[in-house]
Coordinates of C-alpha atoms (C1' of nucleotides) in Angstrom, one line a residue:
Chain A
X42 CA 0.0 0.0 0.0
X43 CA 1.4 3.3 -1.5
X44 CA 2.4 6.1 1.5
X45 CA 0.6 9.0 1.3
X46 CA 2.8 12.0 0.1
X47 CA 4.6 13.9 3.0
X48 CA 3.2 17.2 2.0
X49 CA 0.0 17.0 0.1
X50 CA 0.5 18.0 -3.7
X51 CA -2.1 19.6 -5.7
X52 CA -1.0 18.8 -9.1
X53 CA -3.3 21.9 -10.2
X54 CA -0.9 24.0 -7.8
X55 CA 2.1 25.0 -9.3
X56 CA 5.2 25.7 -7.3
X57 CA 5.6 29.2 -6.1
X58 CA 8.6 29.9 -7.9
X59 CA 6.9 28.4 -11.0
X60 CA 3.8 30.5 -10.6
X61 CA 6.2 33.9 -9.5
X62 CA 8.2 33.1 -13.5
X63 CA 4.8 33.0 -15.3
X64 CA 3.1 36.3 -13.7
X65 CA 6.5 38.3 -14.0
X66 CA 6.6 36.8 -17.7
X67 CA 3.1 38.0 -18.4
X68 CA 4.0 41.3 -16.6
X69 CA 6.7 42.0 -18.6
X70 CA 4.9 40.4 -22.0
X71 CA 2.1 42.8 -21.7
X72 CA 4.5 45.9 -21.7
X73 CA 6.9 45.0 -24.4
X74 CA 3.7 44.1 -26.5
X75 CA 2.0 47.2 -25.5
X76 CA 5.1 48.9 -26.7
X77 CA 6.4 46.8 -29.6
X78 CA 3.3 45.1 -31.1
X79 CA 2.7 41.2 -31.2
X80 CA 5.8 40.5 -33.4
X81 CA 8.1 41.5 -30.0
X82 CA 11.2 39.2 -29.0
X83 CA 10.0 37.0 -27.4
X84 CA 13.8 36.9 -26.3
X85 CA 13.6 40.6 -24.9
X86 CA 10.2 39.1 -22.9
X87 CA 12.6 36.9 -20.9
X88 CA 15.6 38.8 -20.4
X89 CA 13.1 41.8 -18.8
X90 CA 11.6 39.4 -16.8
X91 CA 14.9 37.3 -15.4
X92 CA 14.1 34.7 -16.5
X93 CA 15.8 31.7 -18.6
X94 CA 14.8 31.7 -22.5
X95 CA 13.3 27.7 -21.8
X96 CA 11.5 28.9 -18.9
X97 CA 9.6 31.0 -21.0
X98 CA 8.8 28.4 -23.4
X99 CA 8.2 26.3 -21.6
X100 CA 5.3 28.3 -19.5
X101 CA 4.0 29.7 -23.2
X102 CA 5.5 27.0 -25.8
X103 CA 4.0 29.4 -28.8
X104 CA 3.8 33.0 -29.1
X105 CA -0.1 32.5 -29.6
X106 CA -0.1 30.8 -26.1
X107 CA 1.4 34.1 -24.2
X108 CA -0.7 36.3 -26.2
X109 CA -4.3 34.3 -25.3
X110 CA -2.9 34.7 -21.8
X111 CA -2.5 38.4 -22.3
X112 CA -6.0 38.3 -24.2
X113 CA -8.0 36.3 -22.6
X114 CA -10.1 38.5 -20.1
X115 CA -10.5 40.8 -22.9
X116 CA -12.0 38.0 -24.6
X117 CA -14.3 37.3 -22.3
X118 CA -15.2 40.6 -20.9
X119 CA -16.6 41.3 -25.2
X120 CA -18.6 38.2 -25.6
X121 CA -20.3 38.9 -22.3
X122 CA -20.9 42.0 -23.6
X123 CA -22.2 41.0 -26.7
X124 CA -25.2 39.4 -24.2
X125 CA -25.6 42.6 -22.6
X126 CA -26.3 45.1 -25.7
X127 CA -28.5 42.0 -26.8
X128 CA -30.2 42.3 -24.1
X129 CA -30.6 46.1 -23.5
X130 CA -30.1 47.7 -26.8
X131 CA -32.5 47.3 -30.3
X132 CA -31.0 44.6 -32.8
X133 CA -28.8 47.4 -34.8
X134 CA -27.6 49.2 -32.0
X135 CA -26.4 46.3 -30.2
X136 CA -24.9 44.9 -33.4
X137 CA -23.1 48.0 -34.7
X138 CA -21.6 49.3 -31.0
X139 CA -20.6 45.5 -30.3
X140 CA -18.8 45.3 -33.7
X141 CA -17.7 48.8 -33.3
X142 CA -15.8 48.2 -29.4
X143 CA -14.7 44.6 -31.2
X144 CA -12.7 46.8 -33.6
X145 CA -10.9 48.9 -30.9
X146 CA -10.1 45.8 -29.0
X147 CA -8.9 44.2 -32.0
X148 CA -6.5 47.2 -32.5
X149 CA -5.4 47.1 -29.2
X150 CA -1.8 46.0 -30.0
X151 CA 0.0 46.5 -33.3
X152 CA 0.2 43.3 -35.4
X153 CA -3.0 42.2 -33.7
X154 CA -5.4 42.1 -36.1
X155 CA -3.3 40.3 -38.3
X156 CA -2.2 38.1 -36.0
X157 CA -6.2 37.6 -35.0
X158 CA -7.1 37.0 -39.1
X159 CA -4.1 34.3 -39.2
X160 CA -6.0 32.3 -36.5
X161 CA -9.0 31.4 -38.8
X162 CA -6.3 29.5 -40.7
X163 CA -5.0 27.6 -37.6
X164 CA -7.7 25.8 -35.6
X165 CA -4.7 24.5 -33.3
X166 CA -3.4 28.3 -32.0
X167 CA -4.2 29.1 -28.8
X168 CA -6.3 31.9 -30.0
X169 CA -9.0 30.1 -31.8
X170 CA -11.0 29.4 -29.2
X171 CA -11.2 33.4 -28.0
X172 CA -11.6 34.2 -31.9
X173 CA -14.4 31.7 -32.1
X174 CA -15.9 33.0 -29.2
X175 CA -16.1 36.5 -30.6
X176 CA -17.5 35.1 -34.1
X177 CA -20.0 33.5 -32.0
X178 CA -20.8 36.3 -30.3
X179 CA -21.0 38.7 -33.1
X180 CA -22.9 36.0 -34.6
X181 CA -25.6 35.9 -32.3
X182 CA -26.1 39.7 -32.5
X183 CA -25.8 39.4 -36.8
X184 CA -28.7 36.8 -36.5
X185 CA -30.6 38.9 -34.3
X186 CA -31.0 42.3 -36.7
X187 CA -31.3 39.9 -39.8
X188 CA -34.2 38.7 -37.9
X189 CA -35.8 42.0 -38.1
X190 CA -34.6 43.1 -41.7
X191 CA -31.8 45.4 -40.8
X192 CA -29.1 43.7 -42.4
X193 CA -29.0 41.8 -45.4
X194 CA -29.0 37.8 -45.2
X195 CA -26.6 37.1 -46.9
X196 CA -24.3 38.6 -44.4
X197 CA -21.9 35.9 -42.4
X198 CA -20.4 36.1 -39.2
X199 CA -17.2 35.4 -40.7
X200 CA -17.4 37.9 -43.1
X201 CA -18.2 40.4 -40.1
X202 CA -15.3 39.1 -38.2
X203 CA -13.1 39.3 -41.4
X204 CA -14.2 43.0 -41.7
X205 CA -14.0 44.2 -38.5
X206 CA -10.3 42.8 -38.2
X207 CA -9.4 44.7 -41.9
X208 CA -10.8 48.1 -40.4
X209 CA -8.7 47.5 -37.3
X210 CA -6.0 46.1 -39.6
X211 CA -6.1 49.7 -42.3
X212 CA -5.4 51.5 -38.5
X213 CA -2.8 49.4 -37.4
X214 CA -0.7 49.6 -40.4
X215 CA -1.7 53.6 -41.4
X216 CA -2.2 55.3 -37.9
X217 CA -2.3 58.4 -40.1
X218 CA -5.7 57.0 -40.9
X219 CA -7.3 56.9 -37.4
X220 CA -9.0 60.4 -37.7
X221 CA -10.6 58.1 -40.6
X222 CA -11.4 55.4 -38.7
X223 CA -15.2 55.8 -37.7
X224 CA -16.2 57.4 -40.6
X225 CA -14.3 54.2 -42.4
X226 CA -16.7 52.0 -39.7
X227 CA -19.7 53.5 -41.3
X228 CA -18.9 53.1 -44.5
X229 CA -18.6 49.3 -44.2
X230 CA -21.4 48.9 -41.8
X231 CA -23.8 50.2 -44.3
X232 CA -22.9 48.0 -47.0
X233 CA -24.5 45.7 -44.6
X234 CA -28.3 47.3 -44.6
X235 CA -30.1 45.5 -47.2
X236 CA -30.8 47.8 -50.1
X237 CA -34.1 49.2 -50.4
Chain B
X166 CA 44.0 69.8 -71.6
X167 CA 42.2 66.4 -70.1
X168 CA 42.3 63.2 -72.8
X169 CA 39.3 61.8 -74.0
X170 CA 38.7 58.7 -72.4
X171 CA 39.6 56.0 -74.8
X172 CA 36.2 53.7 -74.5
X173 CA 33.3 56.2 -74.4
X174 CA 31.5 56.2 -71.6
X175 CA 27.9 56.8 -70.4
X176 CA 27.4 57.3 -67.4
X177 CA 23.8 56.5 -67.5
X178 CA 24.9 53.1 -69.2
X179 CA 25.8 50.4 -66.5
X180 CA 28.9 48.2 -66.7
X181 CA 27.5 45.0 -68.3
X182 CA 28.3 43.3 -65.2
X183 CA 26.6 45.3 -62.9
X184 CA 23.3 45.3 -65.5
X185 CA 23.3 41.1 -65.6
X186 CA 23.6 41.1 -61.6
X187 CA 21.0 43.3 -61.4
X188 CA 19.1 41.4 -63.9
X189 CA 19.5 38.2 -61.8
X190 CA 18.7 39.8 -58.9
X191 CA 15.8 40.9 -59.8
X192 CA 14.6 37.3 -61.7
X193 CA 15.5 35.0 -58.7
X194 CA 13.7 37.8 -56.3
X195 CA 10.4 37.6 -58.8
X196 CA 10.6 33.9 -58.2
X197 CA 11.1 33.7 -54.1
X198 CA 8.6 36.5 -53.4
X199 CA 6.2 34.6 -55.4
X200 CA 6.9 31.8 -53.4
X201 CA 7.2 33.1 -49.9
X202 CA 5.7 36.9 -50.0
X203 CA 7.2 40.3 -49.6
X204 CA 8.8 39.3 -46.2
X205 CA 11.5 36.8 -48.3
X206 CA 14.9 36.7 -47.1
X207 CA 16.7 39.0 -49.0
X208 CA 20.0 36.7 -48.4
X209 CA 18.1 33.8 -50.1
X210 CA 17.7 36.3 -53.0
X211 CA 21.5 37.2 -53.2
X212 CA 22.3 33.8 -52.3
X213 CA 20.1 32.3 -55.2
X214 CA 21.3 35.1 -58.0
X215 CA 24.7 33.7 -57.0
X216 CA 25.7 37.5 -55.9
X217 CA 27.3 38.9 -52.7
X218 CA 24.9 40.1 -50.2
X219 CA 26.8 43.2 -50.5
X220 CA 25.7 43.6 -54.4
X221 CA 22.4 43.3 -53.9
X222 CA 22.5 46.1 -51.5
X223 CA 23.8 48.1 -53.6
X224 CA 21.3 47.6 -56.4
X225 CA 18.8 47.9 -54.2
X226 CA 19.3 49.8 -51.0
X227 CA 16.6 48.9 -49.3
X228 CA 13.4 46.5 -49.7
X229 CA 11.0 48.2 -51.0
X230 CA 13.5 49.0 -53.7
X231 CA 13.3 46.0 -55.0
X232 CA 9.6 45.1 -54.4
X233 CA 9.5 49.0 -56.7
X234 CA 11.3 47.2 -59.4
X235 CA 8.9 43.9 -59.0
X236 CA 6.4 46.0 -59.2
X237 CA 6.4 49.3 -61.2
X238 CA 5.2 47.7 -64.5
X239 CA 2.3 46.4 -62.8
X240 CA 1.8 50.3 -61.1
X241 CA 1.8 51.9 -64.9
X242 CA -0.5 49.1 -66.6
X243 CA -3.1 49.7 -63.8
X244 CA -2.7 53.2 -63.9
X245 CA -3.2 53.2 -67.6
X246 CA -5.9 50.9 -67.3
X247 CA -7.8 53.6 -65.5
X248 CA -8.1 55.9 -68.0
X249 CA -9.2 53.2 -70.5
X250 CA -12.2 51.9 -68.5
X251 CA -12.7 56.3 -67.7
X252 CA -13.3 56.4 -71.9
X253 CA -15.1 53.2 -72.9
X254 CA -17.5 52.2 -69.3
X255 CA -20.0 54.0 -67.7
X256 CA -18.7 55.8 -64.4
X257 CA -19.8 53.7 -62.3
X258 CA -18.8 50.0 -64.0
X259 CA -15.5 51.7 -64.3
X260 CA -14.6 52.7 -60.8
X261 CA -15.9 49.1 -59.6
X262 CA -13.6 46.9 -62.3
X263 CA -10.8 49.0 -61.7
X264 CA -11.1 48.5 -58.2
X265 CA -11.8 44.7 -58.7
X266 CA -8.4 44.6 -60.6
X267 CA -6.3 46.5 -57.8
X268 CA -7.6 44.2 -55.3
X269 CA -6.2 41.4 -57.5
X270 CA -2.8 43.1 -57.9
X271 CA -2.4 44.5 -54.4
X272 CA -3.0 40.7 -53.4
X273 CA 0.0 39.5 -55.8
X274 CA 2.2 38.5 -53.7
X275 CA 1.6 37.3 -49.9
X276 CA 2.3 40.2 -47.3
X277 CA 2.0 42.7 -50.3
X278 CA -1.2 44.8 -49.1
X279 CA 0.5 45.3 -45.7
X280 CA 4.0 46.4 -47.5
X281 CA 1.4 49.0 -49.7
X282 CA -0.4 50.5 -46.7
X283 CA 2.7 50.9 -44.3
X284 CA 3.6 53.1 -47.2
X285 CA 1.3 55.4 -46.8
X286 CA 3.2 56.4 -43.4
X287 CA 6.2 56.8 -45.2
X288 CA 6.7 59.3 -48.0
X289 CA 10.4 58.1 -48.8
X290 CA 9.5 54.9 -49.8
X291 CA 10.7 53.4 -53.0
X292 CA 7.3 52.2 -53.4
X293 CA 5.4 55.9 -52.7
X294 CA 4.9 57.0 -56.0
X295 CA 3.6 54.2 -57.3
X296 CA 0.9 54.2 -54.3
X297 CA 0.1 57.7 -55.3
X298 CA -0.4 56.8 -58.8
X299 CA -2.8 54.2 -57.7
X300 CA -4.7 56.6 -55.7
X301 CA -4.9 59.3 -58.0
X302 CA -6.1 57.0 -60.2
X303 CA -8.4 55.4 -58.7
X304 CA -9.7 59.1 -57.3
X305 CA -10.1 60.3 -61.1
X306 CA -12.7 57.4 -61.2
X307 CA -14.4 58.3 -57.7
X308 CA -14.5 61.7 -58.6
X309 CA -16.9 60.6 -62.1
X310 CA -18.1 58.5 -60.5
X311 CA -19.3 60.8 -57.5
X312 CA -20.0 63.7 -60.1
X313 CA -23.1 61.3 -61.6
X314 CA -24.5 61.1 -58.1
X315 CA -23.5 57.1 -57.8
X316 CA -21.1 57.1 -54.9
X317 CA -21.7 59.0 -51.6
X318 CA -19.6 62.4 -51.7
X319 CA -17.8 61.7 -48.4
X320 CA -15.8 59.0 -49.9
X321 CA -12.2 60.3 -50.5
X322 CA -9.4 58.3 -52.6
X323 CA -7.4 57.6 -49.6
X324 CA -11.1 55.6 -48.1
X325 CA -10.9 53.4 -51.2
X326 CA -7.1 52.8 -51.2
X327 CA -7.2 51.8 -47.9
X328 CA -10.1 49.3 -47.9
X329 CA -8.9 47.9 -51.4
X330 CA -6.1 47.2 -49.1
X331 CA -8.0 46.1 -46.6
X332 CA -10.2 43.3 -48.6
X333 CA -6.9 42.0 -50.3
X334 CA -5.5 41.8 -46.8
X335 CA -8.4 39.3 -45.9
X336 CA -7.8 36.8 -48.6
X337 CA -3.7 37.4 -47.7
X338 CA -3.8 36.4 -44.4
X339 CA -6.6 33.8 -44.6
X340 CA -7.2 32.6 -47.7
X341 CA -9.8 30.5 -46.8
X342 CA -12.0 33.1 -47.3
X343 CA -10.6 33.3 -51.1
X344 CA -14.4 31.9 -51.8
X345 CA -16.0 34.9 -50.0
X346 CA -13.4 37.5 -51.8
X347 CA -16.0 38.7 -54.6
X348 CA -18.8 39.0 -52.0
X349 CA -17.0 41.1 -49.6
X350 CA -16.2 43.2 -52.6
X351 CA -19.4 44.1 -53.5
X352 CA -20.5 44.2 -49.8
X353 CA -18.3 46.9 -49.1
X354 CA -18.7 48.6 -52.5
X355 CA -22.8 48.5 -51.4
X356 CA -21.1 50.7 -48.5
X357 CA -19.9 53.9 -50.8
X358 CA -23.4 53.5 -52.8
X359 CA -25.6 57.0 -51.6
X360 CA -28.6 56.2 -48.9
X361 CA -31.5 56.7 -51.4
Chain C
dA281 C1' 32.9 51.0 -60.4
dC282 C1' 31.7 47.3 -58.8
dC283 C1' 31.9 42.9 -56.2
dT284 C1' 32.7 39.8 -52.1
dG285 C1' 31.9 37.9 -47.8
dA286 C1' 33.2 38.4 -43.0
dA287 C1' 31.6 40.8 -39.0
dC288 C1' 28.1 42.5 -35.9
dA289 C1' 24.0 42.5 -33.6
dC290 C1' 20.1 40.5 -33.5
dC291 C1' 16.2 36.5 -33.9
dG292 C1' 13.3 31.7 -32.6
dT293 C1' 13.7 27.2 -31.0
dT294 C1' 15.7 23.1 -28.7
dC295 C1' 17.9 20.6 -25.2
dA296 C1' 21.7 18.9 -22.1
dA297 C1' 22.9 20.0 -17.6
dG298 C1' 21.8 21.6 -13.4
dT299 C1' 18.9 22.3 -8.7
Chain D
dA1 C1' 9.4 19.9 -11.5
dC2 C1' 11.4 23.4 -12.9
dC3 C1' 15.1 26.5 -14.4
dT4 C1' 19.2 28.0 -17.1
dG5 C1' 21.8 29.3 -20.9
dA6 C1' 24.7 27.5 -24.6
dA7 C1' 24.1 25.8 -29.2
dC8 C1' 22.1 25.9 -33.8
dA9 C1' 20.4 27.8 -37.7
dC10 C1' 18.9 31.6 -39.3
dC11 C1' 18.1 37.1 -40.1
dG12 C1' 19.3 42.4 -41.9
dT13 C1' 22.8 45.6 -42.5
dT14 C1' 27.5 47.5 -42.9
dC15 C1' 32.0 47.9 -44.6
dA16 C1' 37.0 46.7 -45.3
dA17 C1' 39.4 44.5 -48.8
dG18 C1' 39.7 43.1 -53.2
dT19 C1' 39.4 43.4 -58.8

DNA sequence: ACCTGAACACCGTTCAAGT
DNA sequence: ACCTGAACACCGTTCAAGT
């Protein structure tokens, strides 16, 4: 009969010195990203945050794994609000503010958007699931004011999603262009009404 | 009194050495941007022209140099093409095919819409001019094509350029949604139409 | 004039050796 | 279990030395 462990082991709790690597990691990840975009060295991630090149890897094996960790409260915090404009706002309203706070969020780091539109291709990256989720969400609220007419059927959520990420995207790579940016929103958004 | 020089010598007339590196430069750089986008190593390029790495830097100071040279004949045939399709189609048909066909080129090579939009932030850019060709060209079309009453007046040339871009950028990072390409097209084209 | 390739300062990724 | 950093195979860019 097996002895029970001297000190009970959670294998769900990490050791401290393991848990203390991955939050300075992420600390430090979320500033040089802020700073340098999603395409920033991963190298210059650990050096900032002491720690060894392997450790990082090995708490975030892809670049797609730290960024979902830096993304993934966004993430969640958009499709719940998806339910909430559903909920409280008329089927257009809740689309077009939804899609419209989607598009800030997706700008939120340089590269982003592009690195977003690349998941579509990659069901394995650690940000499909978030980018499904959105789709989803922005689905529901699509399905919603084609329901009642407002936008025209033929409509997906992917090409929403697609959209949405190439108006981020024309920001991202043009920041000249952000005084554009809403008006560039609207433009797209009505191609969506169905035409009289 | 200074001699003639014994071989005359234009200046504007390359050694032949220099003119068949360049020329190989530029055919083995055709071939691996094709193959890999406008993000290709430009060591493979030297490396496969069988030049120095040096040589190709000097043909080609920098990138989009080179991607200018790839791409200038394609600039001046579309360019051209616009003021064909002004004589012979109706405004409207005109501003849409030209459009169609930038869309096409600007998604020639993988990674190229991004290369074409960062441009717009930089005015030194090998590849500038032929951006502002585009854009003038495509603004003669908008402007007819706005004088008949067809497309909303708040559109400017730099809206279109950028979400030609933009939809060329879909299909480039995902193409996947190659299939949904012409619909997206005419989706956001529906966008510039006027609210009746 | 033009060409070459070593040199420099970076990457991402893996993995043997340590605690 | 977890961490470290050297090792490997790449980059872009510059520039001294060659012809």
């Amino acid at each position: 009969m097996p002895l029970e462990p001297s000190t009970p082991v959670d294998p769900r709790t990490p050791r401290a010195d393991a848990q203390r690597n991955r939050d300075r990691i992420l600390a430090e990840a979320a500033a040089l990203v802020a700073e340098q975009g999603t395409q920033a060295s991963l190298r210059d991630v650990a050096r900032r945050a002491g720690v060894g090149l392997g450790t990082l890897y090995r708490h975030f094996p892809t670049r797609e794994d730290l960024l979902e960790a830096l993304l993934g409260r966004r993430f969640d915090h958009l499709a719940a609000r998806a339910d909430t404009l559903a909920a409280t706002e008329p089927a257009e309203r809740a689309l077009t503010d939804w899609l419209y706070e989607f598009t800030l969020d997706a700008g939120a780091y340089q590269g982003l958007p592009a690195t977003l539109m690349a998941t579509l291709e990659d069901p394995e990256s650690a940000l499909y699931a978030g980018c499904l989720r959105m789709r989803q969400a922005g689905g529901r609220l699509l399905a919603a004011a084609q329901r009642d007419g407002l936008i025209r059927p033929d409509v997906t959520p992917l090409d929403v999603f697609a959209l949405a990420n190439a108006l981020s995207w024309i920001t991202d790579r043009a920041p000249t262009l952000t005084e554009r940016r809403d008006h560039l929103f609207r433009l797209v958004l009505d191609g969506f009404r169905p035409r009289p």
